[in-house]
mmCIF file of C-alpha atoms and ligand atoms in Angstrom:
data_model
loop_
_atom_site.group_PDB
_atom_site.id
_atom_site.type_symbol
_atom_site.label_atom_id
_atom_site.label_comp_id
_atom_site.label_asym_id
_atom_site.label_seq_id
_atom_site.Cartn_x
_atom_site.Cartn_y
_atom_site.Cartn_z
ATOM 1 C CA MET A 1 80.216 113.233 71.394
ATOM 2 C CA ARG A 2 81.271 111.422 74.103
ATOM 3 C CA LEU A 3 83.487 108.452 73.498
ATOM 4 C CA VAL A 4 84.051 105.461 75.619
ATOM 5 C CA ARG A 5 86.390 102.460 75.586
ATOM 6 C CA PHE A 6 84.608 99.172 77.727
ATOM 7 C CA ASP A 7 84.830 95.526 77.796
ATOM 8 C CA GLU A 8 87.797 94.049 76.432
ATOM 9 C CA GLY A 9 88.706 97.388 74.507
ATOM 10 C CA ARG A 10 85.609 98.209 72.668
ATOM 11 C CA ILE A 11 85.107 101.825 71.407
ATOM 12 C CA GLY A 12 81.419 103.444 71.620
ATOM 13 C CA VAL A 13 79.653 106.444 71.657
ATOM 14 C CA LEU A 14 78.124 107.188 74.991
ATOM 15 C CA GLN A 15 74.538 108.835 74.705
ATOM 16 C CA GLY A 16 72.619 109.295 78.326
ATOM 17 C CA GLU A 17 72.869 106.132 79.867
ATOM 18 C CA THR A 18 73.245 104.001 76.710
ATOM 19 C CA VAL A 19 76.488 102.973 74.838
ATOM 20 C CA HIS A 20 76.441 102.395 71.283
ATOM 21 C CA ASP A 21 79.282 99.963 70.040
ATOM 22 C CA ALA A 22 81.164 101.521 67.139
ATOM 23 C CA THR A 23 83.988 98.784 67.415
ATOM 24 C CA THR A 24 82.931 96.547 64.308
ATOM 25 C CA ALA A 25 81.756 99.694 62.072
ATOM 26 C CA LEU A 26 85.165 101.528 62.757
ATOM 27 C CA GLY A 27 86.947 98.161 61.735
ATOM 28 C CA LEU A 28 88.695 98.154 64.860
ATOM 29 C CA ASP A 29 90.355 95.075 66.829
ATOM 30 C CA PRO A 30 89.345 95.429 70.449
ATOM 31 C CA ALA A 31 91.988 92.412 71.131
ATOM 32 C CA ALA A 32 94.928 94.342 69.167
ATOM 33 C CA TRP A 33 98.255 95.269 71.051
ATOM 34 C CA PRO A 34 99.077 97.803 71.352
ATOM 35 C CA PRO A 35 95.555 99.009 72.727
ATOM 36 C CA VAL A 36 95.588 102.258 70.423
ATOM 37 C CA GLY A 37 92.232 102.265 68.573
ATOM 38 C CA MET A 38 91.123 105.267 70.351
ATOM 39 C CA LEU A 39 94.114 107.162 69.159
ATOM 40 C CA GLN A 40 93.614 105.958 65.460
ATOM 41 C CA LEU A 41 89.921 107.083 65.847
ATOM 42 C CA ILE A 42 91.058 110.419 66.862
ATOM 43 C CA ARG A 43 93.664 110.945 64.038
ATOM 44 C CA ASN A 44 91.176 109.724 61.544
ATOM 45 C CA PHE A 45 88.294 111.460 63.133
ATOM 46 C CA ALA A 46 86.514 113.291 60.521
ATOM 47 C CA ALA A 47 86.384 110.364 58.009
ATOM 48 C CA LEU A 48 85.289 108.239 60.683
ATOM 49 C CA LYS A 49 82.362 110.314 62.102
ATOM 50 C CA PRO A 50 79.732 109.366 59.768
ATOM 51 C CA LYS A 51 80.250 105.717 61.049
ATOM 52 C CA LEU A 52 80.003 106.956 64.543
ATOM 53 C CA ASP A 53 77.190 108.568 63.746
ATOM 54 C CA ALA A 54 75.332 105.350 62.356
ATOM 55 C CA ALA A 55 76.370 103.583 65.266
ATOM 56 C CA ALA A 56 74.974 105.985 67.661
ATOM 57 C CA ARG A 57 71.460 105.635 65.947
ATOM 58 C CA ALA A 58 71.844 101.915 66.156
ATOM 59 C CA PRO A 59 70.413 100.148 69.544
ATOM 60 C CA GLY A 60 73.024 100.132 72.442
ATOM 61 C CA ILE A 61 73.716 98.643 75.674
ATOM 62 C CA PRO A 62 72.476 99.933 78.922
ATOM 63 C CA LEU A 63 75.786 101.681 80.730
ATOM 64 C CA GLY A 64 75.361 99.604 83.766
ATOM 65 C CA GLU A 65 76.088 96.378 81.501
ATOM 66 C CA VAL A 66 79.562 97.198 80.419
ATOM 67 C CA ARG A 67 82.699 97.937 82.134
ATOM 68 C CA LEU A 68 84.366 101.328 81.257
ATOM 69 C CA LEU A 69 88.065 101.422 80.656
ATOM 70 C CA ALA A 70 90.179 104.557 80.492
ATOM 71 C CA PRO A 71 89.226 106.367 77.254
ATOM 72 C CA ILE A 72 92.693 107.061 76.310
ATOM 73 C CA VAL A 73 95.584 104.294 77.142
ATOM 74 C CA TRP A 74 99.119 104.272 75.488
ATOM 75 C CA PRO A 75 99.294 108.076 74.680
ATOM 76 C CA HIS A 76 102.448 109.001 72.951
ATOM 77 C CA ASN A 77 102.826 111.354 75.899
ATOM 78 C CA LEU A 78 101.122 112.542 78.948
ATOM 79 C CA PHE A 79 102.120 115.941 79.891
ATOM 80 C CA ALA A 80 101.361 117.573 83.514
ATOM 81 C CA TYR A 81 101.658 121.185 84.529
ATOM 82 C CA PRO A 82 102.384 121.599 87.998
ATOM 83 C CA VAL A 83 101.430 124.375 90.416
ATOM 84 C CA ASN A 84 99.182 126.171 87.918
ATOM 85 C CA TYR A 85 96.735 128.031 90.532
ATOM 86 C CA ILE A 86 97.969 130.729 92.742
ATOM 87 C CA ALA A 87 95.920 129.285 95.840
ATOM 88 C CA HIS A 88 97.699 125.762 95.378
ATOM 89 C CA GLN A 89 100.942 127.298 95.313
ATOM 90 C CA THR A 90 100.201 129.153 98.659
ATOM 91 C CA GLU A 91 99.009 126.039 100.078
ATOM 92 C CA MET A 92 102.003 123.908 98.716
ATOM 93 C CA ALA A 93 104.609 126.796 100.022
ATOM 94 C CA SER A 94 105.808 126.181 96.542
ATOM 95 C CA THR A 95 108.250 127.956 94.567
ATOM 96 C CA HIS A 96 107.558 125.840 91.536
ATOM 97 C CA ARG A 97 104.760 127.395 89.005
ATOM 98 C CA ALA A 98 103.429 126.435 85.680
ATOM 99 C CA ASP A 99 104.461 129.714 84.180
ATOM 100 C CA LEU A 100 107.963 129.535 85.826
ATOM 101 C CA ASN A 101 108.771 125.866 85.398
ATOM 102 C CA GLY A 102 106.926 124.456 82.309
ATOM 103 C CA TYR A 103 105.717 120.972 82.432
ATOM 104 C CA PHE A 104 106.677 117.484 83.588
ATOM 105 C CA LEU A 105 105.958 113.999 82.126
ATOM 106 C CA LYS A 106 103.819 111.310 84.036
ATOM 107 C CA ALA A 107 104.548 107.608 83.064
ATOM 108 C CA THR A 108 101.637 106.769 80.552
ATOM 109 C CA SER A 109 101.708 103.200 82.342
ATOM 110 C CA SER A 110 100.019 105.145 85.333
ATOM 111 C CA ILE A 111 96.585 105.586 83.489
ATOM 112 C CA SER A 112 93.779 103.604 84.704
ATOM 113 C CA GLY A 113 90.105 103.922 83.926
ATOM 114 C CA PRO A 114 86.743 104.770 85.518
ATOM 115 C CA GLN A 115 86.072 101.698 87.010
ATOM 116 C CA ASP A 116 89.269 100.802 88.027
ATOM 117 C CA PRO A 117 90.867 101.309 91.903
ATOM 118 C CA ILE A 118 93.290 103.649 92.737
ATOM 119 C CA VAL A 119 95.782 101.163 94.219
ATOM 120 C CA LEU A 120 98.166 102.445 97.075
ATOM 121 C CA PRO A 121 101.640 101.412 97.408
ATOM 122 C CA ASP A 122 102.815 100.291 100.764
ATOM 123 C CA LEU A 123 104.490 103.491 102.052
ATOM 124 C CA PRO A 124 103.166 103.980 105.801
ATOM 125 C CA SER A 125 105.312 106.756 106.383
ATOM 126 C CA ARG A 126 103.999 108.988 103.086
ATOM 127 C CA GLU A 127 100.955 110.871 102.359
ATOM 128 C CA ILE A 128 99.421 109.949 99.049
ATOM 129 C CA HIS A 129 97.238 112.899 97.722
ATOM 130 C CA HIS A 130 94.321 113.247 95.426
ATOM 131 C CA GLU A 131 94.699 116.070 92.479
ATOM 132 C CA CYS A 132 91.577 117.213 90.856
ATOM 133 C CA GLU A 133 92.362 117.972 87.120
ATOM 134 C CA LEU A 134 90.978 118.514 83.995
ATOM 135 C CA ALA A 135 92.497 116.500 80.991
ATOM 136 C CA VAL A 136 93.062 118.090 77.554
ATOM 137 C CA ILE A 137 93.199 115.603 74.933
ATOM 138 C CA ILE A 138 95.294 116.410 71.482
ATOM 139 C CA GLY A 139 93.606 116.008 68.278
ATOM 140 C CA LYS A 140 95.654 117.155 65.317
ATOM 141 C CA GLY A 141 99.269 117.050 66.210
ATOM 142 C CA GLY A 142 102.042 119.531 65.467
ATOM 143 C CA ARG A 143 105.083 121.317 66.766
ATOM 144 C CA HIS A 144 105.727 124.919 67.354
ATOM 145 C CA ILE A 145 102.095 125.554 67.756
ATOM 146 C CA ALA A 146 100.755 128.971 68.121
ATOM 147 C CA THR A 147 98.749 130.226 71.215
ATOM 148 C CA GLY A 148 96.533 131.672 68.614
ATOM 149 C CA LYS A 149 95.915 128.342 66.908
ATOM 150 C CA ALA A 150 96.231 125.937 69.970
ATOM 151 C CA MET A 151 92.790 125.199 70.449
ATOM 152 C CA GLN A 152 92.262 123.942 66.728
ATOM 153 C CA HIS A 153 94.721 120.998 68.145
ATOM 154 C CA VAL A 154 92.223 120.207 71.045
ATOM 155 C CA PHE A 155 90.200 117.264 70.422
ATOM 156 C CA GLY A 156 88.551 116.484 73.705
ATOM 157 C CA TYR A 157 88.456 116.637 77.282
ATOM 158 C CA SER A 158 88.421 114.228 80.201
ATOM 159 C CA CYS A 159 88.414 114.040 84.035
ATOM 160 C CA LEU A 160 91.465 113.306 85.299
ATOM 161 C CA MET A 161 93.130 112.656 88.828
ATOM 162 C CA ASP A 162 96.969 113.253 89.430
ATOM 163 C CA ILE A 163 97.501 110.917 92.290
ATOM 164 C CA THR A 164 100.823 112.064 94.290
ATOM 165 C CA VAL A 165 103.258 110.350 97.038
ATOM 166 C CA ARG A 166 104.390 113.537 98.718
ATOM 167 C CA GLY A 167 108.033 113.796 99.400
ATOM 168 C CA LYS A 168 111.134 115.375 97.735
ATOM 169 C CA GLU A 169 112.148 112.379 95.440
ATOM 170 C CA GLU A 170 111.765 112.726 91.667
ATOM 171 C CA ARG A 171 108.328 113.802 90.725
ATOM 172 C CA VAL A 172 108.100 111.871 87.761
ATOM 173 C CA MET A 173 108.431 108.596 89.938
ATOM 174 C CA ARG A 174 106.109 109.585 92.678
ATOM 175 C CA LYS A 175 103.595 110.223 90.341
ATOM 176 C CA SER A 176 103.870 107.439 88.273
ATOM 177 C CA TYR A 177 102.769 104.476 90.319
ATOM 178 C CA ASP A 178 100.106 101.989 88.441
ATOM 179 C CA THR A 179 96.648 103.379 88.829
ATOM 180 C CA PHE A 180 98.212 106.810 89.623
ATOM 181 C CA THR A 181 96.151 108.572 86.721
ATOM 182 C CA PRO A 182 92.797 107.689 86.720
ATOM 183 C CA ILE A 183 91.071 109.178 83.209
ATOM 184 C CA GLY A 184 87.265 109.310 82.547
ATOM 185 C CA PRO A 185 84.465 108.176 82.245
ATOM 186 C CA ALA A 186 84.200 109.408 78.605
ATOM 187 C CA LEU A 187 86.446 111.417 76.084
ATOM 188 C CA VAL A 188 84.195 114.472 75.405
ATOM 189 C CA THR A 189 84.517 116.156 72.274
ATOM 190 C CA ALA A 190 85.707 119.783 72.353
ATOM 191 C CA ASP A 191 82.259 121.061 70.477
ATOM 192 C CA GLU A 192 80.515 119.359 73.082
ATOM 193 C CA VAL A 193 82.199 121.032 75.936
ATOM 194 C CA GLY A 194 82.486 124.535 74.489
ATOM 195 C CA ASP A 195 84.301 126.780 76.331
ATOM 196 C CA SER A 196 86.914 125.150 78.546
ATOM 197 C CA GLY A 197 88.332 128.460 79.874
ATOM 198 C CA ASN A 198 85.538 128.391 82.765
ATOM 199 C CA LEU A 199 84.527 124.911 83.694
ATOM 200 C CA ASP A 200 83.366 124.230 87.429
ATOM 201 C CA MET A 201 85.519 121.348 88.926
ATOM 202 C CA LYS A 202 84.963 119.404 91.939
ATOM 203 C CA LEU A 203 86.596 116.493 94.023
ATOM 204 C CA TRP A 204 84.974 114.749 96.957
ATOM 205 C CA VAL A 205 86.727 112.407 99.326
ATOM 206 C CA ASN A 206 83.737 110.213 100.489
ATOM 207 C CA ASP A 207 81.030 112.840 101.208
ATOM 208 C CA ASP A 208 83.647 115.502 101.705
ATOM 209 C CA LEU A 209 84.251 118.170 99.074
ATOM 210 C CA ARG A 210 87.577 118.761 99.205
ATOM 211 C CA GLN A 211 88.336 120.791 95.953
ATOM 212 C CA HIS A 212 86.129 123.208 94.139
ATOM 213 C CA ALA A 213 87.612 125.737 91.392
ATOM 214 C CA THR A 214 86.943 126.881 87.885
ATOM 215 C CA THR A 215 89.470 126.720 85.240
ATOM 216 C CA ARG A 216 89.529 130.256 84.722
ATOM 217 C CA ASP A 217 91.933 130.277 87.476
ATOM 218 C CA LEU A 218 94.687 128.492 85.713
ATOM 219 C CA ILE A 219 97.822 130.297 85.549
ATOM 220 C CA VAL A 220 99.006 129.062 82.256
ATOM 221 C CA ASP A 221 95.710 128.705 80.344
ATOM 222 C CA ILE A 222 95.041 125.855 77.840
ATOM 223 C CA PRO A 223 96.256 127.350 74.739
ATOM 224 C CA ASN A 224 99.461 128.441 76.396
ATOM 225 C CA MET A 225 99.600 124.729 77.789
ATOM 226 C CA VAL A 226 99.299 123.332 74.272
ATOM 227 C CA ALA A 227 101.951 125.914 72.940
ATOM 228 C CA LEU A 228 104.346 125.469 75.333
ATOM 229 C CA ALA A 229 104.364 121.653 75.527
ATOM 230 C CA SER A 230 104.577 121.819 71.447
ATOM 231 C CA SER A 231 107.360 124.030 71.526
ATOM 232 C CA VAL A 232 109.572 121.264 72.916
ATOM 233 C CA SER A 233 107.866 118.163 71.682
ATOM 234 C CA SER A 234 105.895 117.295 68.463
ATOM 235 C CA LEU A 235 102.364 116.606 69.991
ATOM 236 C CA GLU A 236 100.362 113.459 68.334
ATOM 237 C CA PRO A 237 96.724 112.633 68.378
ATOM 238 C CA GLY A 238 95.675 111.282 71.558
ATOM 239 C CA ASP A 239 98.431 113.155 73.781
ATOM 240 C CA VAL A 240 97.145 113.960 77.279
ATOM 241 C CA ILE A 241 97.806 117.192 79.165
ATOM 242 C CA ALA A 242 97.027 117.021 82.865
ATOM 243 C CA THR A 243 96.168 120.842 83.449
ATOM 244 C CA GLY A 244 97.203 121.001 87.201
ATOM 245 C CA THR A 245 95.134 120.962 90.658
ATOM 246 C CA PRO A 246 93.733 123.783 92.143
ATOM 247 C CA GLU A 247 93.888 124.002 95.862
ATOM 248 C CA GLY A 248 92.483 121.517 98.737
ATOM 249 C CA VAL A 249 94.891 118.434 98.040
ATOM 250 C CA GLY A 250 95.132 115.956 100.636
ATOM 251 C CA PRO A 251 95.445 112.343 101.806
ATOM 252 C CA ILE A 252 93.514 109.380 100.396
ATOM 253 C CA ARG A 253 93.314 105.884 102.330
ATOM 254 C CA HIS A 254 92.111 102.363 101.663
ATOM 255 C CA GLY A 255 88.083 102.434 101.681
ATOM 256 C CA ASP A 256 87.916 106.035 100.581
ATOM 257 C CA ARG A 257 85.840 106.405 97.536
ATOM 258 C CA VAL A 258 87.127 109.818 95.358
ATOM 259 C CA THR A 259 84.610 111.542 93.311
ATOM 260 C CA ILE A 260 85.502 113.944 90.391
ATOM 261 C CA GLU A 261 82.971 115.978 88.514
ATOM 262 C CA ILE A 262 83.800 118.438 85.911
ATOM 263 C CA GLU A 263 81.181 120.858 84.291
ATOM 264 C CA ARG A 264 80.063 119.466 80.788
ATOM 265 C CA VAL A 265 82.748 116.866 80.881
ATOM 266 C CA GLY A 266 81.755 114.109 83.251
ATOM 267 C CA ARG A 267 81.864 112.465 86.989
ATOM 268 C CA MET A 268 83.558 109.296 88.164
ATOM 269 C CA THR A 269 83.739 107.829 91.499
ATOM 270 C CA ILE A 270 87.282 105.792 92.220
ATOM 271 C CA PRO A 271 87.656 103.103 95.213
ATOM 272 C CA VAL A 272 90.802 103.374 96.843
ATOM 273 C CA GLU A 273 92.612 100.500 97.966
ATOM 274 C CA GLN A 274 95.827 99.815 100.048
ATOM 275 C CA GLY A 275 97.964 97.513 97.837
ATOM 276 C CA SER A 276 101.451 95.925 98.706
ATOM 277 C CA GLY A 277 104.961 96.826 97.624
ATOM 278 C CA GLY A 278 106.148 99.764 95.953
ATOM 279 C CA TYR A 279 108.908 100.894 98.506
ATOM 280 C CA ASN A 280 112.281 101.296 96.869
ATOM 281 C CA LEU A 281 115.819 102.504 97.933
ATOM 282 C CA ALA A 282 115.198 105.726 96.306
ATOM 283 C CA LEU A 283 112.304 106.486 98.951
ATOM 284 C CA ARG A 284 114.461 105.813 102.013
ATOM 285 C CA ARG A 285 114.952 109.507 102.983
ATOM 286 C CA GLU A 286 111.836 110.020 105.112
ATOM 287 C CA GLU A 287 112.202 106.543 106.851
ATOM 288 C CA ARG A 288 115.551 107.629 108.095
ATOM 289 C CA LYS A 289 114.575 110.893 109.823
HETATM 290 MN MN1 MN B 301 99.041 117.754 89.120
#
């Protein structure tokens, strides 16, 4: 099943090019704050699935007539794995590696949707890079999850871009600007994706294919990423794990269109816009050289 959030925070089932609105059937208030209806749906998915199925049989709305939002916002945690593909470690000349360093966190406020632009901070001396990643969405929460049971805790998958200001300051800050984590276009349940250990993933900037890899080449695989994160923190329904980028990262600029496509998960194209502001005292290092 492909779940989407759209318009003012409604939740629906995407079938082909049609969105079937399930908001009312699920008893959700799209205007509720905080906007955690999808987290509640994930937590109660087994009980609510018949209502989703019924909504999916009713007439829908053409996809082109809705505005898609990030399928998940306000997750309890947004975990992200650093260098998790050998070839990316080589290109970054990095001594960091997911199996040696573990994960970091991104601000959950950096999440944006499949029809939202990436807004670049005004940092003329810096490169701001795209990273093409598979997002793993947690279903059943838990702590100290064994690797062998980890896939039972995976609810589904989405496409994710981990946008990054290159530099030596705290990684969390450089990766946490608003709109630096586009997620979408849908949240695809695990049963529909099947084996996530061998998914083809691609990223284009405009028409140039910049990244092309498979999740088969992950250094720390998905079960071990879930187990590792849960060894530290309690996982909750809707938690997001950004699984790391393969090689081919590079700069994005105003006017670019960045497209991500992951086999059986989806495809979305995000425009890049130059914003204003974003400079701060912690970013002086490069400018002083
Ligand atoms: Mn990344």
